[in-house]
C-alpha atoms as a printed R data frame, in Angstrom:
    type eleno elety resid chain resno      x       y        z
1   ATOM     1    CA   MET     A     1 59.714 149.530 -161.941
2   ATOM     2    CA   PRO     A     2 58.350 146.939 -164.431
3   ATOM     3    CA   PRO     A     3 59.290 147.276 -168.111
4   ATOM     4    CA   SER     A     4 56.908 148.754 -170.640
5   ATOM     5    CA   LEU     A     5 56.147 147.398 -174.122
6   ATOM     6    CA   LEU     A     6 54.953 149.391 -177.126
7   ATOM     7    CA   PHE     A     7 53.283 147.373 -179.889
8   ATOM     8    CA   ALA     A     8 53.223 149.334 -183.158
9   ATOM     9    CA   THR     A     9 50.753 148.023 -185.733
10  ATOM    10    CA   ASP     A    10 49.453 148.980 -189.160
11  ATOM    11    CA   LEU     A    11 46.309 146.856 -188.511
12  ATOM    12    CA   THR     A    12 47.008 144.489 -191.389
13  ATOM    13    CA   ALA     A    13 46.167 140.789 -191.115
14  ATOM    14    CA   ARG     A    14 49.729 139.824 -190.230
15  ATOM    15    CA   GLY     A    15 49.639 142.101 -187.213
16  ATOM    16    CA   ASP     A    16 48.238 139.239 -185.140
17  ATOM    17    CA   ARG     A    17 51.682 137.651 -184.765
18  ATOM    18    CA   PRO     A    18 53.467 140.621 -183.185
19  ATOM    19    CA   LEU     A    19 50.365 141.330 -181.067
20  ATOM    20    CA   ASP     A    20 50.384 137.779 -179.701
21  ATOM    21    CA   ARG     A    21 54.124 138.036 -179.025
22  ATOM    22    CA   ALA     A    22 53.720 141.388 -177.275
23  ATOM    23    CA   VAL     A    23 50.970 139.997 -175.051
24  ATOM    24    CA   SER     A    24 53.050 136.894 -174.330
25  ATOM    25    CA   LEU     A    25 56.098 138.992 -173.433
26  ATOM    26    CA   ALA     A    26 54.006 141.217 -171.192
27  ATOM    27    CA   LYS     A    27 52.924 138.191 -169.188
28  ATOM    28    CA   GLU     A    28 56.519 136.999 -168.886
29  ATOM    29    CA   MET     A    29 57.755 140.436 -167.849
30  ATOM    30    CA   HIS     A    30 54.726 141.262 -165.680
31  ATOM    31    CA   CYS     A    31 54.056 144.519 -167.463
32  ATOM    32    CA   ASP     A    32 51.441 146.246 -169.610
33  ATOM    33    CA   VAL     A    33 51.263 146.653 -173.385
34  ATOM    34    CA   LYS     A    34 50.491 149.869 -175.208
35  ATOM    35    CA   LEU     A    35 49.096 149.368 -178.724
36  ATOM    36    CA   LEU     A    36 49.971 152.196 -181.103
37  ATOM    37    CA   HIS     A    37 48.409 152.763 -184.497
38  ATOM    38    CA   VAL     A    38 49.469 155.774 -186.539
39  ATOM    39    CA   ILE     A    39 47.131 157.139 -189.192
40  ATOM    40    CA   ASP     A    40 49.438 158.243 -191.977
41  ATOM    41    CA   LYS     A    41 48.571 161.792 -193.035
42  ATOM    42    CA   LYS     A    42 49.374 160.826 -196.631
43  ATOM    43    CA   ALA     A    43 47.127 157.750 -196.666
44  ATOM    44    CA   ALA     A    44 43.558 157.468 -197.924
45  ATOM    45    CA   ALA     A    45 42.345 157.049 -194.333
46  ATOM    46    CA   ALA     A    46 43.909 160.332 -193.225
47  ATOM    47    CA   GLN     A    47 40.478 161.814 -192.420
48  ATOM    48    CA   ALA     A    48 39.587 159.007 -190.028
49  ATOM    49    CA   ASP     A    49 38.738 160.031 -186.483
50  ATOM    50    CA   PRO     A    50 41.318 158.639 -184.016
51  ATOM    51    CA   ALA     A    51 38.640 158.023 -181.373
52  ATOM    52    CA   GLU     A    52 36.555 155.961 -183.781
53  ATOM    53    CA   VAL     A    53 39.596 154.021 -184.952
54  ATOM    54    CA   SER     A    54 40.528 153.329 -181.346
55  ATOM    55    CA   GLU     A    55 37.056 151.951 -180.624
56  ATOM    56    CA   LYS     A    56 37.169 149.701 -183.687
57  ATOM    57    CA   ILE     A    57 40.547 148.354 -182.588
58  ATOM    58    CA   ARG     A    58 39.160 147.652 -179.106
59  ATOM    59    CA   VAL     A    59 36.217 145.691 -180.533
60  ATOM    60    CA   ASP     A    60 38.475 143.584 -182.774
61  ATOM    61    CA   LEU     A    61 41.073 142.710 -180.145
62  ATOM    62    CA   PRO     A    62 41.279 139.037 -179.146
63  ATOM    63    CA   GLU     A    63 40.368 138.148 -175.581
64  ATOM    64    CA   GLN     A    64 43.980 137.748 -174.435
65  ATOM    65    CA   ALA     A    65 44.709 141.344 -175.518
66  ATOM    66    CA   ALA     A    66 41.584 142.928 -174.071
67  ATOM    67    CA   GLY     A    67 43.500 144.881 -171.444
68  ATOM    68    CA   VAL     A    68 46.005 146.676 -173.656
69  ATOM    69    CA   ASP     A    69 46.116 150.472 -173.740
70  ATOM    70    CA   ILE     A    70 45.308 151.838 -177.199
71  ATOM    71    CA   ILE     A    71 46.938 154.936 -178.672
72  ATOM    72    CA   VAL     A    72 45.862 156.277 -182.072
73  ATOM    73    CA   GLU     A    73 47.571 159.310 -183.570
74  ATOM    74    CA   LYS     A    74 47.978 160.981 -186.941
75  ATOM    75    CA   GLY     A    75 51.361 161.682 -188.476
76  ATOM    76    CA   SER     A    76 54.362 159.984 -190.003
77  ATOM    77    CA   PRO     A    77 54.259 156.359 -188.716
78  ATOM    78    CA   PRO     A    78 58.004 155.871 -188.083
79  ATOM    79    CA   GLN     A    79 58.500 159.297 -186.535
80  ATOM    80    CA   THR     A    80 55.402 158.973 -184.365
81  ATOM    81    CA   ILE     A    81 56.361 155.463 -183.199
82  ATOM    82    CA   ALA     A    82 59.815 156.658 -182.130
83  ATOM    83    CA   ARG     A    83 58.327 159.701 -180.362
84  ATOM    84    CA   ILE     A    84 55.623 157.761 -178.509
85  ATOM    85    CA   ALA     A    85 58.175 155.154 -177.395
86  ATOM    86    CA   GLU     A    86 60.202 157.911 -175.786
87  ATOM    87    CA   GLU     A    87 57.225 159.775 -174.304
88  ATOM    88    CA   THR     A    88 55.763 156.619 -172.737
89  ATOM    89    CA   GLY     A    89 59.087 155.358 -171.415
90  ATOM    90    CA   SER     A    90 58.827 152.114 -173.359
91  ATOM    91    CA   ASP     A    91 61.626 149.570 -172.935
92  ATOM    92    CA   LEU     A    92 60.875 147.657 -176.138
93  ATOM    93    CA   ILE     A    93 59.086 148.336 -179.423
94  ATOM    94    CA   VAL     A    94 57.345 145.317 -180.934
95  ATOM    95    CA   THR     A    95 56.323 145.424 -184.582
96  ATOM    96    CA   GLY     A    96 55.905 143.097 -187.563
97  ATOM    97    CA   VAL     A    97 56.450 142.674 -191.265
98  ATOM    98    CA   ALA     A    98 54.570 144.674 -193.833
99  ATOM    99    CA   ARG     A    99 53.451 141.817 -196.055
100 ATOM   100    CA   HIS     A   100 54.251 138.281 -197.105
101 ATOM   101    CA   THR     A   101 55.199 137.246 -200.627
102 ATOM   102    CA   SER     A   102 56.305 134.075 -202.333
103 ATOM   103    CA   LEU     A   103 59.869 135.318 -201.913
104 ATOM   104    CA   GLY     A   104 59.559 135.559 -198.120
105 ATOM   105    CA   ASP     A   105 58.769 138.159 -195.515
106 ATOM   106    CA   VAL     A   106 59.158 141.780 -196.562
107 ATOM   107    CA   THR     A   107 59.837 143.974 -193.536
108 ATOM   108    CA   LEU     A   108 58.582 147.456 -192.904
109 ATOM   109    CA   GLY     A   109 61.627 148.683 -194.806
110 ATOM   110    CA   THR     A   110 62.412 152.344 -194.322
111 ATOM   111    CA   ALA     A   111 59.961 152.544 -191.413
112 ATOM   112    CA   VAL     A   112 61.896 149.935 -189.431
113 ATOM   113    CA   ASP     A   113 65.180 151.535 -190.498
114 ATOM   114    CA   TYR     A   114 64.010 154.904 -189.186
115 ATOM   115    CA   ILE     A   115 62.660 153.432 -185.948
116 ATOM   116    CA   VAL     A   116 65.878 151.520 -185.259
117 ATOM   117    CA   ARG     A   117 67.957 154.649 -185.840
118 ATOM   118    CA   ARG     A   118 65.740 156.996 -183.810
119 ATOM   119    CA   ALA     A   119 63.971 154.928 -181.158
120 ATOM   120    CA   PRO     A   120 65.544 155.069 -177.706
121 ATOM   121    CA   VAL     A   121 64.979 151.330 -177.148
122 ATOM   122    CA   PRO     A   122 65.434 147.979 -178.946
123 ATOM   123    CA   VAL     A   123 63.020 147.057 -181.739
124 ATOM   124    CA   LEU     A   124 61.637 143.521 -181.980
125 ATOM   125    CA   VAL     A   125 60.482 142.558 -185.492
126 ATOM   126    CA   VAL     A   126 58.140 139.579 -185.184
127 ATOM   127    CA   LYS     A   127 57.763 137.118 -188.051
128 ATOM   128    CA   LYS     A   128 56.813 133.820 -186.417
129 ATOM   129    CA   ARG     A   129 53.798 132.823 -184.372
130 ATOM   130    CA   PRO     A   130 54.755 132.884 -180.666
131 ATOM   131    CA   LEU     A   131 54.449 129.176 -179.912
132 ATOM   132    CA   ARG     A   132 56.881 129.429 -176.980
133 ATOM   133    CA   PRO     A   133 58.967 132.009 -175.100
134 ATOM   134    CA   TYR     A   134 62.336 132.975 -176.527
135 ATOM   135    CA   ARG     A   135 64.620 130.238 -175.211
136 ATOM   136    CA   THR     A   136 67.665 130.507 -177.455
137 ATOM   137    CA   LEU     A   137 69.174 133.689 -178.878
138 ATOM   138    CA   VAL     A   138 71.810 134.072 -181.580
139 ATOM   139    CA   VAL     A   139 73.742 137.342 -181.403
140 ATOM   140    CA   ALA     A   140 75.889 138.316 -184.385
141 ATOM   141    CA   THR     A   141 79.102 139.857 -183.057
142 ATOM   142    CA   ASP     A   142 82.109 141.706 -184.434
143 ATOM   143    CA   PHE     A   143 83.520 142.150 -180.898
144 ATOM   144    CA   SER     A   144 82.708 145.871 -180.843
145 ATOM   145    CA   ALA     A   145 81.070 147.937 -178.116
146 ATOM   146    CA   TYR     A   146 77.908 147.832 -180.208
147 ATOM   147    CA   SER     A   147 77.889 144.039 -180.040
148 ATOM   148    CA   LEU     A   148 78.453 144.172 -176.289
149 ATOM   149    CA   GLY     A   149 75.502 146.507 -175.910
150 ATOM   150    CA   ALA     A   150 73.297 144.227 -178.009
151 ATOM   151    CA   VAL     A   151 74.204 141.207 -175.877
152 ATOM   152    CA   ASN     A   152 73.483 143.016 -172.612
153 ATOM   153    CA   ALA     A   153 70.190 144.414 -173.885
154 ATOM   154    CA   ALA     A   154 69.028 140.986 -175.067
155 ATOM   155    CA   ALA     A   155 70.164 139.364 -171.817
156 ATOM   156    CA   ALA     A   156 68.167 141.886 -169.783
157 ATOM   157    CA   LEU     A   157 65.015 141.472 -171.873
158 ATOM   158    CA   PHE     A   158 65.171 137.668 -171.887
159 ATOM   159    CA   PRO     A   159 66.848 136.612 -168.619
160 ATOM   160    CA   GLU     A   160 66.080 132.904 -169.025
161 ATOM   161    CA   ALA     A   161 67.368 132.471 -172.579
162 ATOM   162    CA   GLU     A   162 70.653 130.938 -173.720
163 ATOM   163    CA   ILE     A   163 72.823 133.334 -175.711
164 ATOM   164    CA   HIS     A   164 74.940 132.096 -178.596
165 ATOM   165    CA   LEU     A   165 77.586 134.574 -179.748
166 ATOM   166    CA   VAL     A   166 78.348 134.010 -183.418
167 ATOM   167    CA   HIS     A   167 81.272 135.495 -185.329
168 ATOM   168    CA   ALA     A   168 81.929 134.850 -189.008
169 ATOM   169    CA   TYR     A   169 85.421 135.039 -190.470
170 ATOM   170    CA   ALA     A   170 86.822 134.710 -193.962
171 ATOM   171    CA   VAL     A   171 90.288 134.434 -195.472
172 ATOM   172    CA   PRO     A   172 91.216 137.685 -197.269
173 ATOM   173    CA   TYR     A   173 92.077 137.272 -200.943
174 ATOM   174    CA   SER     A   174 91.031 133.630 -200.674
175 ATOM   175    CA   GLY     A   175 91.261 133.300 -204.445
176 ATOM   176    CA   TRP     A   176 95.014 133.641 -204.137
177 ATOM   177    CA   LEU     A   177 95.715 132.570 -200.562
178 ATOM   178    CA   LYS     A   178 94.459 129.004 -200.434
179 ATOM   179    CA   SER     A   179 96.862 127.729 -197.834
180 ATOM   180    CA   ASP     A   180 95.340 125.840 -194.908
181 ATOM   181    CA   GLU     A   181 97.927 127.587 -192.770
182 ATOM   182    CA   VAL     A   182 96.516 130.996 -193.694
183 ATOM   183    CA   GLU     A   183 93.001 129.926 -192.769
184 ATOM   184    CA   LYS     A   184 94.301 128.527 -189.486
185 ATOM   185    CA   GLU     A   185 95.971 131.837 -188.645
186 ATOM   186    CA   VAL     A   186 92.816 133.797 -189.423
187 ATOM   187    CA   ARG     A   187 90.697 131.495 -187.287
188 ATOM   188    CA   GLU     A   188 93.144 131.637 -184.390
189 ATOM   189    CA   GLU     A   189 93.060 135.416 -184.531
190 ATOM   190    CA   ALA     A   190 89.241 135.332 -184.425
191 ATOM   191    CA   GLU     A   191 89.380 132.974 -181.443
192 ATOM   192    CA   GLU     A   192 91.694 135.364 -179.607
193 ATOM   193    CA   TYR     A   193 89.297 138.240 -180.220
194 ATOM   194    CA   MET     A   194 86.416 136.100 -178.974
195 ATOM   195    CA   GLU     A   195 88.296 135.309 -175.750
196 ATOM   196    CA   LYS     A   196 88.980 138.994 -175.135
197 ATOM   197    CA   PHE     A   197 85.366 139.856 -175.890
198 ATOM   198    CA   LEU     A   198 84.074 137.266 -173.414
199 ATOM   199    CA   ALA     A   199 86.379 138.699 -170.746
200 ATOM   200    CA   ASP     A   200 85.135 142.267 -171.286
201 ATOM   201    CA   PRO     A   201 84.278 143.884 -167.921
202 ATOM   202    CA   GLY     A   202 81.124 145.204 -169.550
203 ATOM   203    CA   PHE     A   203 79.591 141.754 -169.036
204 ATOM   204    CA   SER     A   204 78.322 140.816 -165.610
205 ATOM   205    CA   GLU     A   205 79.239 137.372 -164.328
206 ATOM   206    CA   GLU     A   206 75.603 136.329 -164.646
207 ATOM   207    CA   VAL     A   207 75.481 137.297 -168.317
208 ATOM   208    CA   ARG     A   208 78.924 135.854 -169.064
209 ATOM   209    CA   ALA     A   209 77.798 132.484 -167.700
210 ATOM   210    CA   ARG     A   210 75.010 132.398 -170.304
211 ATOM   211    CA   LEU     A   211 77.254 133.056 -173.323
212 ATOM   212    CA   HIS     A   212 78.134 130.285 -175.770
213 ATOM   213    CA   PRO     A   213 80.763 131.342 -178.346
214 ATOM   214    CA   HIS     A   214 80.756 130.141 -181.968
215 ATOM   215    CA   ILE     A   215 83.185 131.006 -184.753
216 ATOM   216    CA   GLY     A   216 82.309 130.002 -188.288
217 ATOM   217    CA   TYR     A   217 84.042 130.266 -191.643
218 ATOM   218    CA   GLY     A   218 82.115 131.849 -194.496
219 ATOM   219    CA   HIS     A   219 79.815 134.714 -195.384
220 ATOM   220    CA   ILE     A   220 78.164 136.240 -192.340
221 ATOM   221    CA   GLU     A   221 74.605 135.436 -193.415
222 ATOM   222    CA   GLU     A   222 75.500 131.816 -194.132
223 ATOM   223    CA   VAL     A   223 77.213 131.448 -190.742
224 ATOM   224    CA   ILE     A   224 74.395 133.159 -188.840
225 ATOM   225    CA   TYR     A   225 71.601 131.163 -190.486
226 ATOM   226    CA   ARG     A   226 73.501 127.945 -189.837
227 ATOM   227    CA   ALA     A   227 73.833 128.887 -186.169
228 ATOM   228    CA   LEU     A   228 70.108 129.608 -185.984
229 ATOM   229    CA   ARG     A   229 69.304 126.155 -187.366
230 ATOM   230    CA   GLU     A   230 71.864 124.184 -185.373
231 ATOM   231    CA   ASN     A   231 70.842 125.753 -182.068
232 ATOM   232    CA   ASP     A   232 67.099 125.770 -182.789
233 ATOM   233    CA   ALA     A   233 67.190 129.487 -182.017
234 ATOM   234    CA   ASP     A   234 64.066 131.598 -181.550
235 ATOM   235    CA   LEU     A   235 65.575 135.035 -182.035
236 ATOM   236    CA   LEU     A   236 68.371 136.752 -183.964
237 ATOM   237    CA   VAL     A   237 69.906 139.800 -182.276
238 ATOM   238    CA   LEU     A   238 71.683 142.498 -184.306
239 ATOM   239    CA   GLY     A   239 73.416 145.614 -182.967
240 ATOM   240    CA   THR     A   240 73.490 148.877 -184.919
241 ATOM   241    CA   HIS     A   241 75.315 152.178 -184.665
242 ATOM   242    CA   GLY     A   242 72.086 154.130 -185.093
243 ATOM   243    CA   ARG     A   243 73.686 156.849 -187.225
244 ATOM   244    CA   SER     A   244 73.104 156.056 -190.863
245 ATOM   245    CA   GLY     A   245 70.724 153.143 -190.862
246 ATOM   246    CA   PHE     A   246 71.606 149.596 -191.693
247 ATOM   247    CA   ALA     A   247 74.680 150.626 -193.686
248 ATOM   248    CA   GLN     A   248 76.260 151.453 -190.338
249 ATOM   249    CA   ALA     A   249 75.301 148.210 -188.576
250 ATOM   250    CA   THR     A   250 78.093 146.641 -186.569
251 ATOM   251    CA   ILE     A   251 77.901 143.542 -188.724
252 ATOM   252    CA   GLY     A   252 78.131 145.597 -191.868
253 ATOM   253    CA   SER     A   253 75.666 146.253 -194.644
254 ATOM   254    CA   ASN     A   254 74.376 142.684 -194.273
255 ATOM   255    CA   ALA     A   255 72.103 143.757 -191.405
256 ATOM   256    CA   GLN     A   256 69.221 144.833 -193.629
257 ATOM   257    CA   SER     A   257 69.265 141.630 -195.669
258 ATOM   258    CA   MET     A   258 69.413 139.560 -192.480
259 ATOM   259    CA   LEU     A   259 66.486 141.468 -191.020
260 ATOM   260    CA   THR     A   260 64.537 140.592 -194.149
261 ATOM   261    CA   GLY     A   261 65.830 137.068 -194.694
262 ATOM   262    CA   SER     A   262 66.097 135.712 -191.163
263 ATOM   263    CA   PRO     A   263 63.769 132.741 -190.596
264 ATOM   264    CA   THR     A   264 63.329 133.876 -186.987
265 ATOM   265    CA   ASP     A   265 62.197 137.026 -185.249
266 ATOM   266    CA   VAL     A   266 64.863 139.745 -185.101
267 ATOM   267    CA   LEU     A   267 65.799 142.098 -182.260
268 ATOM   268    CA   MET     A   268 67.542 145.265 -183.439
269 ATOM   269    CA   VAL     A   269 69.525 147.046 -180.739
270 ATOM   270    CA   ARG     A   270 70.912 150.552 -181.247
271 ATOM   271    CA   LYS     A   271 73.843 151.565 -179.078
272 ATOM   272    CA   GLN     A   272 72.731 154.314 -176.736
273 ATOM   273    CA   LYS     A   273 74.686 157.512 -176.209
């Protein structure tokens, strides 16, 4: 059975980027796209007729997206997106950023947080114009089961892409422990964990052959962004617990800031029950 994509949009001008990516992915995966727009009951447009809104969306769609299915509903946007994803059997939710400022992209914030925690499938937050397919992925890992799940989900969605596993380490109490020997011990321990992680039976041989391990010293965001640049990566993949939002991400409370600050698109993967 081919995968199914759900594109969630607020119909703002920047929605063209995630729409183009969703259409591009649908061609790669040989599947259809469902476009979902939720009329917020609390918004000024709450009285709008869903059928009329649907027709307006159809008229404004670019030619390459002419065949998408359109769903318009009223309700809470994040709750409705999560519900429709489950009801339609979607394998991936594609969405975008809320607005752009001089300080950088501002994501959908609590809406994305809610969707990531409640949606039954990964959530792709699109920031960049889709000039090419995703060729190189960077997956932040802490060697947990959540990281393993994120790697496998990304590998399944993008079977042709290289996967770079990136782990950041730091020397505890570095203000006092400045010995090169201490840093060496910490790095060696991280390398041992990486070896065990790569040997995990949860990886198929096909996926394991695509993994490229990297261990970097420093703050996790610094290490991740450096890996994105050095590998010319298209996509950052983050795994989350899905219990208490980004504070419970496997890579710590840095997940929300990385979702906002990443120069690339971001795939958020919640570990399934």
